C-alpha cells in the first residue's frame, strides 16, 4: 500500500471547470512534489514545496495553481485547462536534506488520471 | 548538465530469462545519486534502489541486482529469473547534491515478461 494518497483516482473535466487534486502523506516528509506524466513518457516535474514553501516552479502555466496547506497536504488547483493537459498527475514526497548520505528518494502516490474534454 | 539515457525503449523476454536494463548518465557533479523506479500498469512509481556516487559497491536484493560503474557512467539493473509480475516500465533517475529536489528521469524501458 502506498504511503502517499492521491484523490481522486480519475477526473474528467471540461475546459471551463475548476477542480482540485489532493495529495496527503504521513511519512513526516517536508518536501512535496507535483509531476505530470504523459503516456509513454517519464514524469515531468511541475512544482516542489520544501517546508511548505514553493521552492521550484518549472514554468508551469498559471491554470495550474499549487497549494501546500500544511506539511502533510498538497493540492493542485485546476482552472481553464486544455485538452493537452490530459495526463497522469503524480504527487510525491521526500525528506529534505543534503549531504553524503542524503538525497532521499521520492515516494509517489498512485496518481490522478485527468481527462480534459 | 544532468542527463539520463535509457536506450532500450522496450524489451520482451520469456519468464525465467535474465534481463538487464541499461542506464547511462551524465553529470558535472562530483557527488550525485542514482535511482531506479518501477511503474507497473497501475501507474504508481515504486522506488527500488538509491546509490550514492561515492559508493560503487554493487547491490543484490533477491532477484534484482545493480551494477554501478563510474568509469562508464552506467548504473545497470539486472533481473534474474524474470517473472510476469516484473512487467512494467522501469525508470532510471539522477539527482545532484546541491539541487537535490530535482530528479532527472530517463525515458524509461518497458519490460514485457511473457509466460
Short mmCIF file of C-alpha atoms in Angstrom, two decimals:
data_model
loop_
_atom_site.label_atom_id
_atom_site.label_comp_id
_atom_site.label_asym_id
_atom_site.label_seq_id
_atom_site.Cartn_x
_atom_site.Cartn_y
_atom_site.Cartn_z
CA UNK A 1 0.00 0.00 0.00
CA UNK A 2 1.25 3.44 -0.94
CA UNK A 3 2.02 5.90 1.84
CA UNK A 4 1.20 8.84 -0.38
CA UNK A 5 -2.51 9.07 -1.07
CA UNK A 6 -3.96 10.92 -4.02
CA UNK A 7 -7.58 11.73 -4.73
CA UNK A 8 -9.44 11.40 -6.95
CA UNK A 9 -8.08 8.45 -8.91
CA UNK A 10 -9.79 9.61 -12.08
CA UNK A 11 -11.10 13.02 -13.07
CA UNK A 12 -12.89 14.19 -16.19
CA UNK A 13 -13.39 17.92 -16.52
CA UNK A 14 -14.43 20.42 -19.09
CA UNK A 15 -12.28 23.32 -20.14
CA UNK A 16 -14.35 25.78 -18.12
CA UNK A 17 -14.40 23.75 -14.92
CA UNK A 18 -12.46 24.33 -11.72
CA UNK A 19 -11.27 21.25 -9.89
CA UNK A 20 -8.61 20.30 -7.37
CA UNK A 21 -6.30 17.35 -6.98
CA UNK A 22 -5.36 16.34 -3.46
CA UNK A 23 -2.36 14.59 -2.01
CA UNK A 24 -1.63 13.50 1.55
CA UNK A 25 1.40 11.88 3.16
CA UNK A 26 2.10 10.87 6.75
CA UNK A 27 5.74 9.94 6.49
CA UNK A 28 6.99 13.17 8.03
CA UNK A 29 8.46 14.28 4.74
CA UNK A 30 8.95 18.03 4.33
CA UNK A 31 9.32 18.12 0.55
CA UNK A 32 6.33 17.50 -1.70
CA UNK A 33 6.14 17.43 -5.47
CA UNK A 34 3.74 17.52 -8.38
CA UNK A 35 4.70 15.68 -11.53
CA UNK A 36 2.85 15.38 -14.81
CA UNK A 37 3.23 12.23 -16.89
CA UNK A 38 2.02 11.77 -20.45
CA UNK A 39 1.65 8.31 -21.92
CA UNK A 40 4.95 6.54 -22.65
CA UNK A 41 6.96 9.44 -21.20
CA UNK A 42 8.86 9.92 -17.95
CA UNK A 43 7.41 12.06 -15.17
CA UNK A 44 7.90 15.77 -15.73
CA UNK A 45 8.43 18.00 -12.70
CA UNK A 46 5.91 20.78 -12.17
CA UNK A 47 6.29 22.09 -8.61
CA UNK A 48 8.27 21.43 -5.46
CA UNK A 49 7.38 22.54 -1.95
CA UNK A 50 10.04 22.47 0.72
CA UNK A 51 8.93 23.16 4.31
CA UNK A 52 5.55 24.27 2.93
CA UNK A 53 7.12 26.93 0.74
CA UNK A 54 7.18 26.79 -3.05
CA UNK A 55 10.80 26.19 -3.98
CA UNK A 56 10.56 25.13 -7.61
CA UNK A 57 8.07 26.09 -10.33
CA UNK A 58 9.10 24.64 -13.65
CA UNK A 59 7.46 27.44 -15.66
CA UNK A 60 4.07 25.80 -15.33
CA UNK A 61 1.10 27.73 -16.86
CA UNK A 62 -0.96 29.66 -14.32
CA UNK A 63 -4.01 27.48 -14.99
CA UNK A 64 -2.24 25.10 -12.57
CA UNK A 65 -2.07 26.52 -9.06
CA UNK A 66 -0.39 24.55 -6.28
CA UNK A 67 -1.07 24.92 -2.60
CA UNK A 68 0.55 23.38 0.46
CA UNK A 69 -1.75 23.99 3.45
CA UNK A 70 0.46 22.05 5.87
CA UNK A 71 3.34 19.60 5.93
CA UNK A 72 1.10 16.64 5.09
CA UNK A 73 -1.12 18.05 2.38
CA UNK A 74 -0.55 19.23 -1.15
CA UNK A 75 -3.22 20.43 -3.56
CA UNK A 76 -3.21 21.27 -7.22
CA UNK A 77 -5.98 23.62 -8.30
CA UNK A 78 -7.00 23.38 -11.93
CA UNK A 79 -8.81 26.04 -13.93
CA UNK A 80 -9.44 26.56 -17.63
CA UNK A 81 -7.40 23.55 -18.65
CA UNK A 82 -6.79 22.50 -22.23
CA UNK A 83 -7.24 19.01 -23.72
CA UNK A 84 -3.44 18.70 -23.95
CA UNK A 85 -3.31 18.89 -20.15
CA UNK A 86 -4.83 15.42 -20.02
CA UNK A 87 -2.26 13.23 -18.27
CA UNK A 88 -1.43 11.27 -15.14
CA UNK A 89 -0.68 13.69 -12.30
CA UNK A 90 1.62 12.25 -9.69
CA UNK A 91 2.27 13.53 -6.23
CA UNK A 92 5.47 12.60 -4.43
CA UNK A 93 7.18 13.33 -1.15
CA UNK A 94 10.69 13.04 0.20
CA UNK A 95 12.82 14.01 3.13
CA UNK A 96 14.65 17.29 2.83
CA UNK A 97 18.35 17.09 3.33
CA UNK A 98 21.75 17.37 1.85
CA UNK A 99 24.93 15.58 2.50
CA UNK A 100 26.74 12.44 1.56
CA UNK A 101 24.09 10.17 2.99
CA UNK A 102 21.16 12.23 1.84
CA UNK A 103 19.15 12.87 -1.30
CA UNK A 104 16.14 10.97 -0.16
CA UNK A 105 14.22 9.04 -2.83
CA UNK A 106 10.83 10.18 -3.99
CA UNK A 107 7.80 8.30 -2.71
CA UNK A 108 4.96 8.51 -5.19
CA UNK A 109 1.22 8.24 -4.91
CA UNK A 110 -0.91 6.26 -7.34
CA UNK A 111 -1.69 9.36 -9.36
CA UNK A 112 -4.80 11.05 -10.69
CA UNK A 113 -5.65 10.28 -14.28
CA UNK A 114 -7.02 13.54 -15.65
CA UNK A 115 -9.01 13.89 -18.85
CA UNK A 116 -9.89 17.35 -20.13
CA UNK A 117 -12.75 17.42 -22.61
CA UNK B 1 24.11 19.35 -17.44
CA UNK B 2 22.32 16.38 -15.95
CA UNK B 3 21.02 13.71 -18.26
CA UNK B 4 19.94 10.09 -18.06
CA UNK B 5 19.75 7.85 -21.11
CA UNK B 6 17.87 4.59 -21.28
CA UNK B 7 18.50 3.44 -24.81
CA UNK B 8 16.26 0.38 -24.61
CA UNK B 9 12.71 1.50 -25.30
CA UNK B 10 11.12 -1.92 -24.91
CA UNK B 11 12.38 -5.39 -24.08
CA UNK B 12 10.46 -8.66 -24.29
CA UNK B 13 11.62 -11.81 -22.55
CA UNK B 14 10.14 -15.14 -21.64
CA UNK B 15 9.61 -15.94 -17.99
CA UNK B 16 12.72 -17.21 -16.16
CA UNK B 17 15.08 -15.44 -18.53
CA UNK B 18 17.56 -12.96 -17.10
CA UNK B 19 17.30 -9.40 -18.37
CA UNK B 20 19.47 -6.30 -17.97
CA UNK B 21 18.16 -2.77 -18.26
CA UNK B 22 20.76 -0.19 -19.19
CA UNK B 23 21.14 3.28 -17.73
CA UNK B 24 23.82 5.79 -18.72
CA UNK B 25 24.05 9.17 -17.04
CA UNK B 26 25.82 12.50 -17.49
CA UNK B 27 26.58 14.93 -14.70
CA UNK B 28 29.21 17.50 -13.74
CA UNK B 29 28.56 16.97 -10.04
CA UNK B 30 31.14 15.02 -8.13
CA UNK B 31 28.50 13.89 -5.65
CA UNK B 32 25.26 12.61 -7.08
CA UNK B 33 22.61 9.98 -6.53
CA UNK B 34 21.13 7.40 -8.85
CA UNK B 35 17.76 5.73 -8.50
CA UNK B 36 15.67 3.06 -10.15
CA UNK B 37 11.88 3.13 -10.15
CA UNK B 38 9.33 0.60 -11.36
CA UNK B 39 6.00 1.71 -12.83
CA UNK B 40 3.51 -1.14 -13.25
CA UNK B 41 0.37 -0.63 -15.37
CA UNK B 42 -1.46 0.63 -12.27
CA UNK B 43 0.58 3.84 -12.53
CA UNK B 44 2.36 4.25 -9.22
CA UNK B 45 6.12 4.66 -9.37
CA UNK B 46 7.76 2.33 -6.90
CA UNK B 47 11.21 3.15 -5.56
CA UNK B 48 13.64 0.25 -5.96
CA UNK B 49 17.12 1.49 -5.09
CA UNK B 50 19.28 4.55 -4.42
CA UNK B 51 23.03 4.60 -5.00
CA UNK B 52 25.47 7.35 -3.96
CA UNK B 53 28.27 8.30 -6.32
CA UNK B 54 30.92 7.60 -3.72
CA UNK B 55 29.72 4.05 -3.16
CA UNK B 56 30.46 1.84 -6.14
CA UNK B 57 29.62 -1.38 -4.39
CA UNK B 58 27.14 -3.41 -6.38
CA UNK B 59 23.96 -4.47 -4.71
CA UNK B 60 21.76 -7.53 -4.81
CA UNK B 61 18.23 -7.77 -3.49
CA UNK B 62 16.61 -11.09 -4.18
CA UNK B 63 16.28 -11.45 -7.95
CA UNK B 64 17.34 -7.84 -8.51
CA UNK B 65 20.92 -6.65 -8.82
CA UNK B 66 22.50 -3.36 -9.76
CA UNK B 67 25.89 -2.73 -11.34
CA UNK B 68 27.24 0.80 -10.80
CA UNK B 69 30.33 1.72 -12.83
CA UNK B 70 31.56 5.30 -12.58
CA UNK B 71 34.17 4.68 -15.26
CA UNK B 72 31.45 4.18 -17.85
CA UNK B 73 28.80 6.36 -16.13
CA UNK B 74 26.42 3.45 -16.02
CA UNK B 75 24.00 2.08 -13.47
CA UNK B 76 22.53 -1.08 -14.95
CA UNK B 77 19.75 -3.17 -13.46
CA UNK B 78 19.52 -6.94 -13.85
CA UNK B 79 16.50 -9.09 -13.08
CA UNK B 80 17.37 -12.75 -12.67
CA UNK B 81 14.77 -15.41 -13.49
CA UNK B 82 12.21 -12.85 -14.60
CA UNK B 83 8.55 -13.26 -13.71
CA UNK B 84 5.36 -11.96 -15.30
CA UNK B 85 4.94 -9.60 -12.33
CA UNK B 86 8.16 -7.87 -13.37
CA UNK B 87 6.35 -6.50 -16.43
CA UNK B 88 6.45 -2.73 -16.02
CA UNK B 89 8.19 0.41 -17.17
CA UNK B 90 11.46 0.96 -15.37
CA UNK B 91 12.94 4.43 -14.94
CA UNK B 92 16.47 5.35 -14.01
CA UNK B 93 16.88 8.77 -12.36
CA UNK B 94 19.66 11.10 -11.22
CA UNK B 95 19.80 13.90 -8.65
CA UNK B 96 22.67 16.11 -7.58
CA UNK B 97 23.91 17.11 -4.15
CA UNK B 98 23.10 20.79 -4.47
CA UNK B 99 19.91 20.53 -6.48
CA UNK B 100 18.56 17.61 -4.54
CA UNK B 101 14.90 18.30 -5.25
CA UNK B 102 15.35 17.92 -8.99
CA UNK B 103 15.30 14.40 -10.31
CA UNK B 104 16.31 13.78 -13.90
CA UNK B 105 14.49 10.77 -15.28
CA UNK B 106 15.48 8.65 -18.22
CA UNK B 107 12.86 7.94 -20.86
CA UNK B 108 12.11 4.53 -19.36
CA UNK B 109 12.36 0.93 -20.54
CA UNK B 110 9.20 -1.10 -20.91
CA UNK B 111 9.78 -4.69 -19.89
CA UNK B 112 7.37 -7.36 -21.11
CA UNK B 113 7.76 -10.73 -19.45
CA UNK B 114 5.76 -13.40 -21.22
CA UNK B 115 4.69 -16.66 -19.59
#
